[in-house]
């Protein structure tokens, strides 16, 4: 679909912030079209939202059991599939971003971890747009620690400060969020870069007028040239207004950057005065800061934030798509664990929900989650055990540049592949017996033969040569091997659960990082594809792989994805323990029955798979384990000879599984480093 950044004649609804006045106050914030803030509570009654955009009973009705529960977790927006554009390459991302900025009329808002200190081309594009249009405002939100790491040498903060001098604080606002986890003595003793391990502003939201782009990419040269990520543009005023609202809310809780001619770095960073900030200084009163942040942000990420709100009414551009037969649903979901004191990262279950195997909506009561990312993802993964997924052929794809998913996500992913997830029964699990003469899963004592329909899966992760830390000095240079170790452990767990034949793990590699033509991999996300009720495809997928498991009777193995995705998760999160406990994250969960959007989602997956190698299997190390225990040698699954340590003879390296090659061996230093990180409460 061709990009179209046409101007809108309407004015964005005013979105604003309000000061916290009591522990019971509920607040939300947003950016007005002209960049100013007013004192208006999000919870103040508003006109009822239009009901014209309710989904028709059709394809989306297949996912009603999922969307009904998501409606209780996160705000719901309905758009036409044509309002979503999917980009593929870093150059497309940078080109689209500059194009959007160049055509900006009213507002630009940018949430990112950092802007590269040498990104003068991007800054000049912003400067030219501000010069051309005197009514244009821009708001930046970056991380305090990452954005000032190199100071007083050139850094993100010193790059942005001159824009404030040139155009004034009324038109250019730069806020830098600082984690409340790093204050007092800990902040004073931890060195730069190391201190970033206690939490960062990690959202990637790029909004211009009535368009917003979500991504996992930061704003630096590698993300514009040779660091693969994902990029979705949403052309919807109401959705853009909402993300602008969240952007401004977190900015209100952040430090204010100002230029300074007396400072060696060229800038100073101050805490905003009480008239514009509802929270106390995070350095002076971190607990009070978190309490105020919870009052401000918690209501904003819940479904009630948009229910019945005039400010999120569909725009004229959105309404132009009303007559389409099928809508696409977008759920903005966030992770704000460092700002929510009771946030456990999980949703509380009600008795009915628990009995159905589905989590209940997130709740603000003690022991539950204010954040919405993990509850929504947990709901989605649990739903794979139920109709329509359990009654049709289903395939999911999960990707992360850093393979370090939480134990909860790992267990949910693998359980979706077990026979218990595809063989519903009305009897309690404790009273069921496995069929005779059929293999059983030792974890569930259920049938592991290949029932139809079935669920298959693909994991995409970075090969060490595509890991951004490859070749780094010090401890960071051990990280690529650490992720290999974790990937291997994942496959071993899949084998223990007897689901290996339904799962493939592929490593993305495009050259070698640091060498000419070498790329790194930073994409993250989740896609779910499900066949139509009659068994046909839900949309064509271009350039799909057809490796092991494909049969002549239409049965599909893990390496083939014959159905285009109907559900995807896009955003900044890496789905790690760090993402769910330390950083701020912004994402969107998309549910669609539109064949065109399904096809484009399928092409997105196919593009990522283009540079993924053959599936990685366990082999030689398992044979080597037998050799160690028996004092001899063994052979891998492909017949390659291995010694008692699970390693192959040098001349046979090409014949052994990838993870058993000497070059992929994980040494004791890596394992020791991982143990230390775990002991001190950190996460990779």
PDB file of N, CA and C in Angstrom, residues 403 482-494 496 505 616-623 646 657-661 664-666:
ATOM      1  N   UNK A 403      16.892 -13.559  23.212  1.00  0.00           N
ATOM      2  CA  UNK A 403      16.104 -14.726  23.579  1.00  0.00           C
ATOM      3  C   UNK A 403      16.209 -14.964  25.083  1.00  0.00           C
ATOM      4  N   UNK A 482      25.232 -16.291  25.890  1.00  0.00           N
ATOM      5  CA  UNK A 482      24.217 -16.500  26.924  1.00  0.00           C
ATOM      6  C   UNK A 482      22.847 -16.728  26.293  1.00  0.00           C
ATOM      7  N   UNK A 483      22.525 -15.971  25.256  1.00  0.00           N
ATOM      8  CA  UNK A 483      21.243 -16.157  24.580  1.00  0.00           C
ATOM      9  C   UNK A 483      21.196 -17.498  23.854  1.00  0.00           C
ATOM     10  N   UNK A 484      22.326 -17.955  23.321  1.00  0.00           N
ATOM     11  CA  UNK A 484      22.383 -19.292  22.728  1.00  0.00           C
ATOM     12  C   UNK A 484      22.076 -20.347  23.782  1.00  0.00           C
ATOM     13  N   UNK A 485      22.659 -20.184  24.950  1.00  0.00           N
ATOM     14  CA  UNK A 485      22.424 -21.127  26.053  1.00  0.00           C
ATOM     15  C   UNK A 485      20.939 -21.168  26.422  1.00  0.00           C
ATOM     16  N   UNK A 486      20.296 -20.012  26.476  1.00  0.00           N
ATOM     17  CA  UNK A 486      18.882 -19.954  26.816  1.00  0.00           C
ATOM     18  C   UNK A 486      18.019 -20.578  25.727  1.00  0.00           C
ATOM     19  N   UNK A 487      18.394 -20.364  24.462  1.00  0.00           N
ATOM     20  CA  UNK A 487      17.656 -20.969  23.358  1.00  0.00           C
ATOM     21  C   UNK A 487      17.752 -22.492  23.423  1.00  0.00           C
ATOM     22  N   UNK A 488      18.939 -22.971  23.736  1.00  0.00           N
ATOM     23  CA  UNK A 488      19.119 -24.418  23.864  1.00  0.00           C
ATOM     24  C   UNK A 488      18.257 -24.983  24.995  1.00  0.00           C
ATOM     25  N   UNK A 489      18.226 -24.283  26.125  1.00  0.00           N
ATOM     26  CA  UNK A 489      17.407 -24.712  27.244  1.00  0.00           C
ATOM     27  C   UNK A 489      15.927 -24.760  26.856  1.00  0.00           C
ATOM     28  N   UNK A 490      15.508 -23.819  26.024  1.00  0.00           N
ATOM     29  CA  UNK A 490      14.121 -23.802  25.557  1.00  0.00           C
ATOM     30  C   UNK A 490      13.816 -25.058  24.749  1.00  0.00           C
ATOM     31  N   UNK A 491      14.715 -25.404  23.840  1.00  0.00           N
ATOM     32  CA  UNK A 491      14.506 -26.602  23.033  1.00  0.00           C
ATOM     33  C   UNK A 491      14.538 -27.864  23.893  1.00  0.00           C
ATOM     34  N   UNK A 492      15.389 -27.884  24.887  1.00  0.00           N
ATOM     35  CA  UNK A 492      15.424 -29.037  25.781  1.00  0.00           C
ATOM     36  C   UNK A 492      14.109 -29.175  26.545  1.00  0.00           C
ATOM     37  N   UNK A 493      13.546 -28.049  26.966  1.00  0.00           N
ATOM     38  CA  UNK A 493      12.270 -28.091  27.660  1.00  0.00           C
ATOM     39  C   UNK A 493      11.162 -28.559  26.720  1.00  0.00           C
ATOM     40  N   UNK A 494      11.210 -28.104  25.456  1.00  0.00           N
ATOM     41  CA  UNK A 494      10.227 -28.561  24.469  1.00  0.00           C
ATOM     42  C   UNK A 494      10.326 -30.069  24.278  1.00  0.00           C
ATOM     43  N   UNK A 496      11.394 -32.253  26.509  1.00  0.00           N
ATOM     44  CA  UNK A 496      10.867 -32.900  27.708  1.00  0.00           C
ATOM     45  C   UNK A 496       9.347 -32.949  27.704  1.00  0.00           C
ATOM     46  N   UNK A 505      12.947 -23.685  15.808  1.00  0.00           N
ATOM     47  CA  UNK A 505      13.661 -22.477  16.208  1.00  0.00           C
ATOM     48  C   UNK A 505      14.637 -22.133  15.097  1.00  0.00           C
ATOM     49  N   UNK A 616      17.018 -25.129  13.977  1.00  0.00           N
ATOM     50  CA  UNK A 616      18.075 -25.619  14.857  1.00  0.00           C
ATOM     51  C   UNK A 616      17.516 -26.766  15.683  1.00  0.00           C
ATOM     52  N   UNK A 617      18.237 -27.893  15.714  1.00  0.00           N
ATOM     53  CA  UNK A 617      17.784 -29.059  16.456  1.00  0.00           C
ATOM     54  C   UNK A 617      18.792 -29.416  17.534  1.00  0.00           C
ATOM     55  N   UNK A 618      18.311 -30.088  18.560  1.00  0.00           N
ATOM     56  CA  UNK A 618      19.202 -30.703  19.532  1.00  0.00           C
ATOM     57  C   UNK A 618      19.732 -31.994  18.934  1.00  0.00           C
ATOM     58  N   UNK A 619      20.958 -32.342  19.281  1.00  0.00           N
ATOM     59  CA  UNK A 619      21.474 -33.565  18.711  1.00  0.00           C
ATOM     60  C   UNK A 619      22.699 -34.065  19.412  1.00  0.00           C
ATOM     61  N   UNK A 620      23.858 -33.587  18.967  1.00  0.00           N
ATOM     62  CA  UNK A 620      25.122 -34.129  19.428  1.00  0.00           C
ATOM     63  C   UNK A 620      25.316 -34.063  20.920  1.00  0.00           C
ATOM     64  N   UNK A 621      24.850 -33.007  21.566  1.00  0.00           N
ATOM     65  CA  UNK A 621      25.073 -32.880  23.003  1.00  0.00           C
ATOM     66  C   UNK A 621      24.336 -33.956  23.773  1.00  0.00           C
ATOM     67  N   UNK A 622      23.150 -34.336  23.288  1.00  0.00           N
ATOM     68  CA  UNK A 622      22.417 -35.387  23.974  1.00  0.00           C
ATOM     69  C   UNK A 622      23.146 -36.717  23.842  1.00  0.00           C
ATOM     70  N   UNK A 623      23.712 -36.956  22.623  1.00  0.00           N
ATOM     71  CA  UNK A 623      24.495 -38.170  22.449  1.00  0.00           C
ATOM     72  C   UNK A 623      25.756 -38.104  23.292  1.00  0.00           C
ATOM     73  N   UNK A 646      30.419 -34.145  24.034  1.00  0.00           N
ATOM     74  CA  UNK A 646      29.343 -33.680  23.161  1.00  0.00           C
ATOM     75  C   UNK A 646      29.838 -32.851  22.007  1.00  0.00           C
ATOM     76  N   UNK A 657      24.713 -30.907  14.566  1.00  0.00           N
ATOM     77  CA  UNK A 657      23.717 -29.847  14.772  1.00  0.00           C
ATOM     78  C   UNK A 657      24.374 -28.523  15.160  1.00  0.00           C
ATOM     79  N   UNK A 658      23.690 -27.427  14.838  1.00  0.00           N
ATOM     80  CA  UNK A 658      24.242 -26.083  15.012  1.00  0.00           C
ATOM     81  C   UNK A 658      24.699 -25.817  16.442  1.00  0.00           C
ATOM     82  N   UNK A 659      23.874 -26.153  17.411  1.00  0.00           N
ATOM     83  CA  UNK A 659      24.211 -25.844  18.792  1.00  0.00           C
ATOM     84  C   UNK A 659      25.361 -26.684  19.335  1.00  0.00           C
ATOM     85  N   UNK A 660      25.752 -27.732  18.599  1.00  0.00           N
ATOM     86  CA  UNK A 660      26.838 -28.591  19.061  1.00  0.00           C
ATOM     87  C   UNK A 660      28.161 -28.307  18.372  1.00  0.00           C
ATOM     88  N   UNK A 661      28.198 -27.318  17.516  1.00  0.00           N
ATOM     89  CA  UNK A 661      29.463 -26.946  16.895  1.00  0.00           C
ATOM     90  C   UNK A 661      30.382 -26.328  17.952  1.00  0.00           C
ATOM     91  N   UNK A 664      29.908 -22.802  18.896  1.00  0.00           N
ATOM     92  CA  UNK A 664      28.697 -22.411  19.625  1.00  0.00           C
ATOM     93  C   UNK A 664      28.706 -22.896  21.069  1.00  0.00           C
ATOM     94  N   UNK A 665      29.795 -23.524  21.486  1.00  0.00           N
ATOM     95  CA  UNK A 665      29.869 -24.041  22.843  1.00  0.00           C
ATOM     96  C   UNK A 665      29.835 -22.893  23.857  1.00  0.00           C
ATOM     97  N   UNK A 666      29.033 -23.050  24.879  1.00  0.00           N
ATOM     98  CA  UNK A 666      28.899 -22.043  25.931  1.00  0.00           C
ATOM     99  C   UNK A 666      29.844 -22.413  27.069  1.00  0.00           C
TER     100      UNK A 666
END
